[in-house]
XYZ file of N, CA, C and O in Angstrom:
756
model
N 0.836 -1.178 0.000
C 0.000 0.000 0.000
C 0.880 1.241 0.000
O 1.919 1.293 0.636
N 0.437 2.243 -0.753
C 1.170 3.494 -0.873
C 1.114 4.261 0.448
O 0.064 4.357 1.073
N 2.246 4.818 0.909
C 2.218 5.590 2.154
C 1.341 6.842 1.999
O 1.223 7.407 0.911
N 0.732 7.254 3.100
C -0.122 8.437 3.093
C 0.716 9.690 2.888
O 1.818 9.805 3.410
N 0.134 10.632 2.154
C 0.774 11.937 2.012
C 0.592 12.681 3.337
O -0.206 12.289 4.192
N 1.309 13.776 3.493
C 1.185 14.585 4.717
C -0.259 15.087 4.860
O -0.828 15.057 5.943
N -0.869 15.504 3.759
C -2.247 15.980 3.818
C -3.186 14.856 4.260
O -4.073 15.075 5.085
N -2.993 13.663 3.737
C -3.816 12.521 4.156
C -3.618 12.216 5.640
O -4.567 11.864 6.337
N -2.389 12.352 6.114
C -2.117 12.140 7.540
C -2.842 13.179 8.386
O -3.389 12.862 9.439
N -2.850 14.417 7.929
C -3.538 15.488 8.659
C -5.039 15.220 8.684
O -5.687 15.335 9.732
N -5.604 14.820 7.551
C -7.030 14.520 7.474
C -7.378 13.360 8.403
O -8.362 13.418 9.145
N -6.556 12.342 8.404
C -6.780 11.181 9.271
C -6.706 11.566 10.756
O -7.540 11.146 11.568
N -5.726 12.370 11.094
C -5.583 12.838 12.479
C -6.787 13.686 12.879
O -7.337 13.537 13.972
N -7.195 14.578 11.981
C -8.364 15.420 12.264
C -9.603 14.565 12.476
O -10.380 14.805 13.417
N -9.814 13.540 11.633
C -10.985 12.664 11.780
C -10.982 11.978 13.140
O -12.028 11.873 13.794
N -9.811 11.539 13.580
C -9.701 10.897 14.888
C -10.074 11.870 15.999
O -10.848 11.536 16.906
N -9.546 13.066 15.930
C -9.853 14.077 16.954
C -11.316 14.511 16.896
O -11.937 14.733 17.938
N -11.877 14.639 15.691
C -13.286 14.993 15.569
C -14.156 13.935 16.246
O -15.130 14.257 16.914
N -13.775 12.664 16.085
C -14.553 11.585 16.723
C -14.421 11.673 18.243
O -15.403 11.554 18.964
N -13.199 11.882 18.702
C -12.951 11.872 20.142
C -13.523 13.093 20.862
O -14.030 12.973 21.972
N -13.422 14.275 20.229
C -13.793 15.510 20.913
C -14.983 16.240 20.300
O -15.557 17.131 20.930
N -15.312 15.895 19.060
C -16.332 16.633 18.335
C -15.683 17.757 17.541
O -14.708 18.374 18.003
N -16.208 18.021 16.371
C -15.626 19.016 15.473
C -15.442 20.371 16.143
O -14.391 20.985 16.058
N -16.473 20.842 16.831
C -16.434 22.186 17.425
C -15.342 22.343 18.467
O -14.793 23.431 18.633
N -15.015 21.265 19.163
C -14.035 21.353 20.245
C -12.587 21.214 19.763
O -11.657 21.516 20.513
N -12.396 20.770 18.547
C -11.039 20.553 18.031
C -10.504 21.844 17.429
O -11.196 22.527 16.677
N -9.257 22.163 17.765
C -8.601 23.332 17.185
C -7.489 22.876 16.238
O -7.057 21.715 16.279
N -7.041 23.796 15.427
C -5.902 23.495 14.565
C -4.679 23.157 15.410
O -3.883 22.301 15.039
N -4.552 23.813 16.534
C -3.438 23.530 17.441
C -3.526 22.075 17.931
O -2.495 21.403 18.047
N -4.734 21.596 18.245
C -4.904 20.198 18.678
C -4.399 19.239 17.607
O -3.714 18.255 17.905
N -4.765 19.523 16.370
C -4.362 18.653 15.263
C -2.838 18.681 15.113
O -2.202 17.630 14.999
N -2.265 19.869 15.141
C -0.812 20.003 15.018
C -0.093 19.292 16.157
O 0.882 18.566 15.936
N -0.574 19.491 17.377
C 0.044 18.852 18.542
C 0.000 17.334 18.400
O 0.999 16.649 18.664
N -1.130 16.820 17.974
C -1.284 15.370 17.793
C -0.285 14.850 16.761
O 0.203 13.736 16.874
N 0.012 15.681 15.779
C 0.942 15.273 14.723
C 2.398 15.578 15.071
O 3.308 15.156 14.367
N 2.592 16.355 16.130
C 3.952 16.652 16.562
C 4.605 17.832 15.865
O 5.823 17.879 15.751
N 3.806 18.774 15.391
C 4.403 19.987 14.845
C 3.531 21.206 15.127
O 2.468 21.097 15.716
N 4.007 22.386 14.741
C 3.317 23.641 15.062
C 2.097 23.839 14.166
O 2.094 23.437 13.011
N 1.105 24.532 14.740
C -0.137 24.772 14.005
C 0.121 25.477 12.668
O -0.531 25.180 11.666
N 1.052 26.401 12.650
C 1.346 27.131 11.414
C 1.769 26.184 10.290
O 1.510 26.455 9.109
N 2.400 25.085 10.644
C 2.840 24.118 9.632
C 1.666 23.456 8.922
O 1.801 23.031 7.769
N 0.547 23.350 9.604
C -0.634 22.747 8.980
C -1.049 23.517 7.733
O -1.512 22.934 6.748
N -0.906 24.831 7.802
C -1.368 25.680 6.705
C -0.537 25.539 5.433
O -0.917 26.057 4.388
N 0.572 24.822 5.508
C 1.318 24.484 4.299
C 0.600 23.402 3.501
O 0.882 23.209 2.325
N -0.333 22.688 4.165
C -0.996 21.548 3.544
C -2.503 21.735 3.396
O -3.115 21.120 2.520
N -3.099 22.549 4.265
C -4.550 22.759 4.243
C -4.852 24.216 4.541
O -4.022 24.923 5.103
N -6.058 24.630 4.193
C -6.429 26.029 4.411
C -7.155 26.262 5.727
O -7.069 27.350 6.287
N -7.898 25.259 6.211
C -8.721 25.488 7.398
C -9.205 24.170 7.994
O -9.143 23.118 7.349
N -9.734 24.270 9.188
C -10.370 23.117 9.834
C -11.594 22.699 9.018
O -11.892 21.513 8.894
N -12.278 23.676 8.437
C -13.448 23.405 7.600
C -13.063 22.528 6.401
O -13.794 21.617 6.026
N -11.898 22.804 5.829
C -11.415 21.984 4.719
C -11.231 20.531 5.156
O -11.523 19.600 4.409
N -10.751 20.342 6.382
C -10.559 18.988 6.904
C -11.902 18.274 7.083
O -12.047 17.113 6.711
N -12.871 18.977 7.650
C -14.193 18.377 7.834
C -14.791 18.004 6.479
O -15.332 16.910 6.307
N -14.663 18.906 5.527
C -15.171 18.638 4.176
C -14.489 17.398 3.599
O -15.157 16.535 3.027
N -13.176 17.316 3.732
C -12.437 16.180 3.182
C -12.914 14.866 3.780
O -13.034 13.859 3.075
N -13.208 14.879 5.065
C -13.655 13.662 5.739
C -15.090 13.323 5.331
O -15.380 12.223 4.847
N -15.997 14.247 5.536
C -17.429 13.974 5.368
C -17.817 13.798 3.899
O -18.520 12.836 3.556
N -17.377 14.681 3.055
C -17.788 14.617 1.648
C -17.225 13.368 0.973
O -17.928 12.711 0.196
N -15.992 13.008 1.273
C -15.405 11.808 0.664
C -16.226 10.569 1.010
O -16.486 9.722 0.139
N -16.630 10.452 2.249
C -17.410 9.286 2.657
C -18.814 9.341 2.047
O -19.324 8.332 1.554
N -19.436 10.510 2.068
C -20.772 10.655 1.481
C -20.746 10.303 -0.006
O -21.661 9.646 -0.518
N -19.702 10.737 -0.703
C -19.575 10.404 -2.124
C -19.345 8.909 -2.324
O -19.875 8.318 -3.279
N -18.593 8.278 -1.441
C -18.388 6.823 -1.540
C -19.713 6.083 -1.367
O -20.009 5.138 -2.107
N -20.511 6.513 -0.403
C -21.825 5.904 -0.225
C -22.708 6.131 -1.451
O -23.405 5.225 -1.908
N -22.684 7.339 -1.996
C -23.505 7.665 -3.160
C -23.101 6.829 -4.366
O -23.952 6.278 -5.072
N -21.801 6.722 -4.603
C -21.322 5.920 -5.736
C -21.704 4.450 -5.564
O -22.149 3.798 -6.507
N -21.537 3.940 -4.344
C -21.927 2.563 -4.072
C -23.419 2.351 -4.273
O -23.844 1.369 -4.892
N -24.216 3.274 -3.767
C -25.671 3.166 -3.911
C -26.080 3.257 -5.370
O -26.982 2.533 -5.813
N -25.443 4.136 -6.139
C -25.771 4.249 -7.563
C -25.538 2.916 -8.279
O -26.361 2.484 -9.089
N -24.431 2.269 -7.972
C -24.130 0.968 -8.569
C -25.164 -0.068 -8.150
O -25.664 -0.835 -8.981
N -25.494 -0.084 -6.866
C -26.455 -1.051 -6.343
C -27.839 -0.813 -6.925
O -28.500 -1.741 -7.408
N -28.306 0.415 -6.895
C -29.696 0.696 -7.291
C -29.935 0.483 -8.780
O -31.054 0.183 -9.182
N -28.900 0.624 -9.607
C -29.086 0.431 -11.048
C -28.804 -1.000 -11.505
O -28.966 -1.305 -12.686
N -28.431 -1.863 -10.576
C -28.165 -3.251 -10.955
C -29.487 -3.968 -11.239
O -30.564 -3.498 -10.878
N -29.393 -5.106 -11.860
C -30.591 -5.894 -12.178
C -30.912 -6.925 -11.091
O -31.766 -7.779 -11.287
N -30.231 -6.819 -9.973
C -30.439 -7.749 -8.861
C -31.835 -7.588 -8.249
O -32.488 -6.563 -8.441
N -32.248 -8.555 -7.470
C -33.510 -8.454 -6.727
C -33.363 -7.397 -5.638
O -32.253 -7.012 -5.270
N -34.474 -6.934 -5.133
C -34.440 -5.936 -4.053
C -33.730 -6.480 -2.825
O -32.973 -5.754 -2.173
N -33.955 -7.738 -2.505
C -33.288 -8.345 -1.349
C -31.775 -8.363 -1.562
O -31.010 -8.013 -0.662
N -31.343 -8.726 -2.758
C -29.900 -8.719 -3.052
C -29.332 -7.307 -2.969
O -28.219 -7.106 -2.477
N -30.106 -6.334 -3.438
C -29.653 -4.940 -3.354
C -29.512 -4.503 -1.900
O -28.542 -3.843 -1.532
N -30.476 -4.883 -1.060
C -30.389 -4.522 0.360
C -29.180 -5.183 1.018
O -28.500 -4.560 1.835
N -28.900 -6.410 0.639
C -27.712 -7.090 1.170
C -26.439 -6.371 0.727
O -25.489 -6.242 1.496
N -26.436 -5.865 -0.489
C -25.284 -5.097 -0.979
C -25.140 -3.781 -0.225
O -24.017 -3.324 0.021
N -26.255 -3.174 0.138
C -26.210 -1.936 0.929
C -25.596 -2.216 2.296
O -24.777 -1.442 2.786
N -25.973 -3.328 2.914
C -25.386 -3.705 4.203
C -23.875 -3.871 4.046
O -23.095 -3.348 4.847
N -23.454 -4.569 2.994
C -22.016 -4.773 2.754
C -21.310 -3.443 2.516
O -20.204 -3.219 3.021
N -21.949 -2.545 1.777
C -21.385 -1.225 1.532
C -21.123 -0.497 2.849
O -20.041 0.041 3.074
N -22.107 -0.499 3.729
C -21.957 0.178 5.020
C -20.863 -0.459 5.868
O -20.055 0.250 6.467
N -20.840 -1.768 5.930
C -19.824 -2.448 6.737
C -18.433 -2.134 6.202
O -17.527 -1.786 6.973
N -18.259 -2.216 4.896
C -16.929 -2.002 4.320
C -16.447 -0.564 4.495
O -15.295 -0.339 4.874
N -17.318 0.397 4.232
C -16.900 1.789 4.405
C -16.620 2.085 5.877
O -15.617 2.712 6.213
N -17.476 1.597 6.755
C -17.297 1.865 8.186
C -16.065 1.161 8.741
O -15.300 1.769 9.499
N -15.859 -0.078 8.377
C -14.704 -0.831 8.883
C -13.390 -0.168 8.473
O -12.410 -0.222 9.215
N -13.384 0.483 7.318
C -12.173 1.137 6.836
C -12.043 2.583 7.284
O -11.018 3.213 7.020
N -13.083 3.124 7.942
C -13.024 4.531 8.318
C -13.984 4.845 9.466
O -14.885 5.667 9.307
N -13.761 4.215 10.617
C -14.672 4.445 11.744
C -14.619 5.895 12.228
O -15.646 6.445 12.624
N -13.455 6.525 12.183
C -13.349 7.909 12.648
C -14.094 8.853 11.707
O -14.802 9.752 12.135
N -13.924 8.645 10.427
C -14.624 9.471 9.460
C -16.134 9.291 9.550
O -16.894 10.248 9.382
N -16.570 8.072 9.838
C -18.010 7.822 9.979
C -18.578 8.585 11.167
O -19.727 9.031 11.129
N -17.794 8.745 12.202
C -18.253 9.539 13.351
C -18.523 10.969 12.910
O -19.551 11.560 13.267
N -17.629 11.536 12.118
C -17.845 12.901 11.609
C -19.033 12.953 10.664
O -19.826 13.898 10.704
N -19.168 11.951 9.810
C -20.301 11.925 8.893
C -21.609 11.952 9.677
O -22.547 12.662 9.318
N -21.678 11.203 10.749
C -22.910 11.108 11.535
C -23.106 12.274 12.494
O -24.245 12.670 12.744
N -22.019 12.808 13.036
C -22.147 13.783 14.129
C -21.786 15.218 13.776
O -22.210 16.136 14.482
N -21.001 15.409 12.730
C -20.472 16.752 12.468
C -20.893 17.330 11.121
O -20.503 18.449 10.786
N -21.667 16.615 10.332
C -22.032 17.067 8.989
C -22.681 18.458 9.003
O -22.507 19.229 8.082
N -23.421 18.771 10.066
C -24.135 20.054 10.112
C -23.197 21.247 10.206
O -23.611 22.372 10.000
N -21.905 20.990 10.475
C -20.921 22.067 10.556
C -20.301 22.397 9.191
O -19.515 23.335 9.090
N -20.654 21.615 8.177
C -20.179 21.941 6.837
C -20.733 23.304 6.464
O -21.913 23.568 6.648
N -19.910 24.141 5.979
C -20.367 25.492 5.644
C -20.736 25.562 4.166
O -21.889 25.342 3.808
N -19.814 25.802 3.298
C -20.115 25.952 1.881
C -20.584 24.686 1.198
O -21.117 24.743 0.095
N -20.386 23.550 1.826
C -20.724 22.270 1.195
C -21.926 21.583 1.828
O -22.222 20.438 1.496
N -22.622 22.259 2.718
C -23.760 21.638 3.386
C -24.853 21.249 2.389
O -25.389 20.133 2.457
N -25.184 22.125 1.467
C -26.226 21.808 0.483
C -25.830 20.613 -0.372
O -26.654 19.748 -0.674
N -24.565 20.561 -0.766
C -24.079 19.433 -1.559
C -24.193 18.133 -0.754
O -24.668 17.119 -1.259
N -23.750 18.163 0.492
C -23.853 16.985 1.345
C -25.314 16.541 1.483
O -25.620 15.352 1.348
N -26.208 17.483 1.750
C -27.628 17.145 1.920
C -28.219 16.557 0.640
O -29.044 15.641 0.702
N -27.768 17.054 -0.513
C -28.221 16.502 -1.788
C -27.769 15.040 -1.920
O -28.543 14.180 -2.335
N -26.518 14.773 -1.570
C -26.012 13.392 -1.612
C -26.820 12.498 -0.683
O -27.220 11.389 -1.051
N -27.040 12.967 0.519
C -27.779 12.191 1.523
C -29.213 11.929 1.084
O -29.700 10.804 1.197
N -29.883 12.957 0.578
C -31.266 12.790 0.141
C -31.360 11.822 -1.041
O -32.275 11.001 -1.104
N -30.413 11.899 -1.958
C -30.394 10.969 -3.086
C -30.164 9.537 -2.636
O -30.814 8.606 -3.128
N -29.256 9.374 -1.692
C -28.972 8.051 -1.149
C -30.231 7.455 -0.513
O -30.611 6.320 -0.784
N -30.876 8.262 0.329
C -32.074 7.774 1.020
C -33.218 7.525 0.045
O -33.982 6.562 0.222
N -33.341 8.337 -0.985
C -34.388 8.128 -1.989
C -34.176 6.799 -2.723
O -35.132 6.043 -2.946
N -32.922 6.510 -3.087
C -32.625 5.227 -3.735
C -32.899 4.055 -2.803
O -33.440 3.029 -3.217
N -32.522 4.200 -1.547
C -32.750 3.167 -0.543
C -34.254 2.887 -0.437
O -34.702 1.734 -0.488
N -35.033 3.944 -0.334
C -36.481 3.825 -0.216
C -37.089 3.202 -1.474
O -37.994 2.359 -1.380
N -36.590 3.572 -2.642
C -37.077 2.982 -3.895
C -36.833 1.476 -3.936
O -37.698 0.719 -4.386
N -35.663 1.053 -3.483
C -35.352 -0.380 -3.466
C -36.341 -1.114 -2.565
O -36.869 -2.170 -2.929
N -36.605 -0.567 -1.409
C -37.552 -1.198 -0.480
C -38.956 -1.219 -1.087
O -39.639 -2.253 -1.062
N -39.381 -0.104 -1.650
C -40.717 -0.009 -2.251
C -40.864 -1.007 -3.400
O -41.896 -1.678 -3.522
N -39.836 -1.110 -4.229
C -39.864 -2.082 -5.329
C -39.912 -3.514 -4.798
O -40.587 -4.371 -5.361
N -39.208 -3.757 -3.696
C -39.222 -5.089 -3.089
C -40.589 -5.446 -2.533
O -41.026 -6.599 -2.626
N -41.273 -4.472 -1.970
C -42.634 -4.703 -1.477
C -43.558 -4.991 -2.655
O -44.346 -5.946 -2.625
N -43.448 -4.191 -3.712
C -44.292 -4.374 -4.896
C -44.051 -5.742 -5.545
O -44.985 -6.367 -6.043
N -42.809 -6.212 -5.515
C -42.462 -7.516 -6.098
C -42.716 -8.665 -5.122
O -42.410 -9.811 -5.427
N -43.237 -8.358 -3.967
C -43.536 -9.318 -2.899
C -42.292 -10.071 -2.418
O -42.360 -11.215 -2.005
N -41.161 -9.374 -2.460
C -39.930 -9.912 -1.886
C -39.803 -9.501 -0.423
O -39.094 -10.134 0.339
N -40.441 -8.386 -0.104
C -40.352 -7.790 1.228
C -41.764 -7.679 1.789
O -42.704 -7.363 1.054
N -41.889 -7.942 3.074
C -43.185 -7.829 3.733
C -43.815 -6.476 3.463
O -43.124 -5.458 3.424
N -45.127 -6.481 3.324
C -45.860 -5.242 3.079
C -45.913 -4.453 4.383
O -46.797 -4.643 5.211
N -44.930 -3.607 4.549
C -44.800 -2.796 5.754
C -44.414 -1.391 5.311
O -44.124 -1.163 4.138
N -44.371 -0.466 6.228
C -44.041 0.915 5.900
C -42.581 0.992 5.434
O -41.662 0.735 6.220
N -42.350 1.360 4.166
C -40.975 1.399 3.637
C -40.060 2.355 4.411
O -38.878 2.073 4.578
N -40.613 3.474 4.875
C -39.781 4.428 5.609
C -39.321 3.863 6.945
O -38.196 4.120 7.375
N -40.175 3.077 7.597
C -39.786 2.462 8.871
C -38.733 1.384 8.632
O -37.780 1.252 9.403
N -38.886 0.630 7.553
C -37.871 -0.374 7.210
C -36.521 0.314 6.983
O -35.500 -0.096 7.533
N -36.531 1.381 6.161
C -35.286 2.096 5.884
C -34.703 2.690 7.165
O -33.501 2.573 7.421
N -35.541 3.327 7.965
C -35.070 3.923 9.221
C -34.436 2.858 10.118
O -33.363 3.076 10.686
N -35.087 1.723 10.240
C -34.564 0.647 11.100
C -33.208 0.163 10.607
O -32.275 -0.028 11.395
N -33.100 -0.038 9.309
C -31.832 -0.512 8.755
C -30.749 0.559 8.877
O -29.637 0.271 9.322
N -31.078 1.798 8.482
C -30.073 2.861 8.519
C -29.603 3.173 9.931
O -28.421 3.461 10.133
N -30.499 3.113 10.889
C -30.101 3.377 12.269
C -29.029 2.385 12.712
O -28.018 2.767 13.314
N -29.227 1.134 12.383
C -28.232 0.115 12.718
C -26.939 0.347 11.942
O -25.846 0.357 12.513
N -27.060 0.541 10.642
C -25.870 0.679 9.793
C -25.072 1.939 10.106
O -23.845 1.922 10.095
N -25.772 3.029 10.422
C -25.067 4.274 10.723
C -24.367 4.245 12.080
O -23.477 5.053 12.320
N -24.770 3.353 12.954
C -24.130 3.288 14.271
C -23.005 2.259 14.336
O -22.394 2.083 15.387
N -22.706 1.611 13.228
C -21.624 0.622 13.221
C -20.279 1.207 13.645
O -19.451 0.510 14.213
N -20.060 2.489 13.395
C -18.783 3.117 13.757
C -18.549 3.084 15.269
O -17.411 3.141 15.727
N -19.619 2.973 16.041
C -19.494 2.867 17.498
C -19.158 1.445 17.928
O -18.477 1.226 18.926
N -19.638 0.486 17.196
C -19.544 -0.909 17.584
C -18.297 -1.587 17.033
O -17.629 -2.343 17.736
N -17.963 -1.320 15.776
C -16.843 -2.014 15.119
C -15.521 -1.869 15.874
O -14.809 -2.861 16.048
N -15.133 -0.678 16.350
C -13.829 -0.580 17.028
C -13.726 -1.420 18.305
O -12.620 -1.733 18.744
N -14.841 -1.810 18.871
C -14.830 -2.615 20.099
C -14.598 -4.091 19.806
O -14.409 -4.873 20.723
N -14.626 -4.463 18.545
C -14.478 -5.860 18.152
C -13.103 -6.071 17.520
O -12.894 -5.785 16.346
N -12.184 -6.567 18.311
C -10.802 -6.711 17.850
C -10.658 -7.723 16.711
O -9.897 -7.528 15.790
N -11.359 -8.802 16.796
C -11.231 -9.869 15.800
C -12.364 -9.839 14.777
O -12.831 -10.864 14.323
N -12.778 -8.663 14.416
C -13.893 -8.502 13.500
C -13.544 -9.014 12.112
O -12.515 -8.666 11.547
N -14.407 -9.849 11.601
C -14.314 -10.286 10.222
C -15.455 -9.599 9.487
O -16.628 -9.865 9.767
N -15.118 -8.709 8.577
C -16.137 -7.905 7.893
C -17.151 -8.777 7.156
O -18.346 -8.488 7.166
N -16.694 -9.858 6.527
C -17.629 -10.736 5.803
C -18.611 -11.406 6.749
O -19.802 -11.533 6.431
N -18.118 -11.842 7.907
C -19.018 -12.441 8.902
C -20.029 -11.415 9.397
O -21.211 -11.732 9.581
N -19.575 -10.192 9.609
C -20.481 -9.142 10.059
C -21.548 -8.866 9.009
O -22.730 -8.736 9.334
N -21.148 -8.786 7.756
C -22.119 -8.580 6.674
C -23.151 -9.702 6.682
O -24.362 -9.454 6.637
N -22.684 -10.943 6.757
C -23.609 -12.080 6.752
C -24.549 -12.052 7.949
O -25.758 -12.299 7.810
N -24.021 -11.757 9.126
C -24.857 -11.706 10.320
C -25.861 -10.556 10.270
O -27.025 -10.723 10.644
N -25.422 -9.384 9.815
C -26.344 -8.261 9.690
C -27.421 -8.550 8.652
O -28.591 -8.216 8.859
N -27.035 -9.171 7.553
C -28.039 -9.527 6.540
C -29.070 -10.493 7.111
O -30.262 -10.358 6.851
N -28.606 -11.427 7.908
C -29.540 -12.382 8.513
C -30.523 -11.669 9.425
O -31.725 -11.909 9.382
N -30.023 -10.748 10.225
C -30.886 -10.046 11.183
C -31.742 -8.982 10.492
O -32.961 -8.926 10.706
N -31.122 -8.148 9.668
C -31.843 -7.022 9.068
C -32.716 -7.426 7.884
O -33.818 -6.909 7.728
N -32.219 -8.285 7.037
C -32.937 -8.622 5.808
C -33.941 -9.749 6.021
O -35.078 -9.655 5.581
N -33.534 -10.787 6.703
C -34.455 -11.915 6.895
C -35.691 -11.496 7.686
O -36.761 -12.069 7.521
N -35.570 -10.453 8.487
C -36.713 -9.964 9.246
C -37.780 -9.325 8.374
O -38.931 -9.231 8.761
N -37.411 -8.894 7.140
C -38.386 -8.268 6.254
C -38.636 -9.120 5.004
O -39.507 -8.806 4.207
N -37.891 -10.182 4.859
C -38.020 -11.045 3.697
C -39.252 -11.925 3.839
O -39.530 -12.456 4.910
N -39.995 -12.093 2.751
C -41.189 -12.958 2.774
C -40.771 -14.381 2.608
O -39.951 -14.757 1.852
C-alpha cells in the first residue's frame, strides 16, 4: 500500500480528533500537537479546519452515493440490493470508523458544502427507499411501511462506527452475513 501523504495524515488525524472531541471542540493547534508539529505548519498543507471536515465527510458521502448508484441500477432483486447496501456500510465503516463519526455527528458544521452533502444524503435515502418499495411491490419484502424499514436498517448501519472498534477480531464478511440475517431476513417474505 502506498504511504499516506502529509495531507492525508492530517485529514486522518483530524478525523480521529473529531470523533474523540467533536468538530467544534477541536482546534488546529490540537491537530498540530497530535501530529507533533506547530499549528502554522498545517497551513502548508490545508487552508482550514473546515477543509478537513469537508475532506472527511464529503469523501465518505460520495463513496456511499457511488456505491448506492451501482447497487440501485443493478438488475439484482431488491433483497440482493439490500444485502449489498449492508455490505457497503460495513466495508466503508470498517475502513473509516473515525470518518463515519464525523459523517454522523459533524455534517451540520459543513459550511459551503452543506447543500451538496444534503443533496447526496437525500439521493442516497431516496434510492434506498425505492429499493424497499420495489421489493414490497415484487412481494420480496413484507408489506410494511418502507420508511420504517429504511429507518430501522439505517439506524443500525449508521451506528456501526461505534460498535466495530470494540471488536478486535472482526471479520467484515461475517459481520455482513450476520447483519443480513438479522436485518434482511426480518423483512423477507
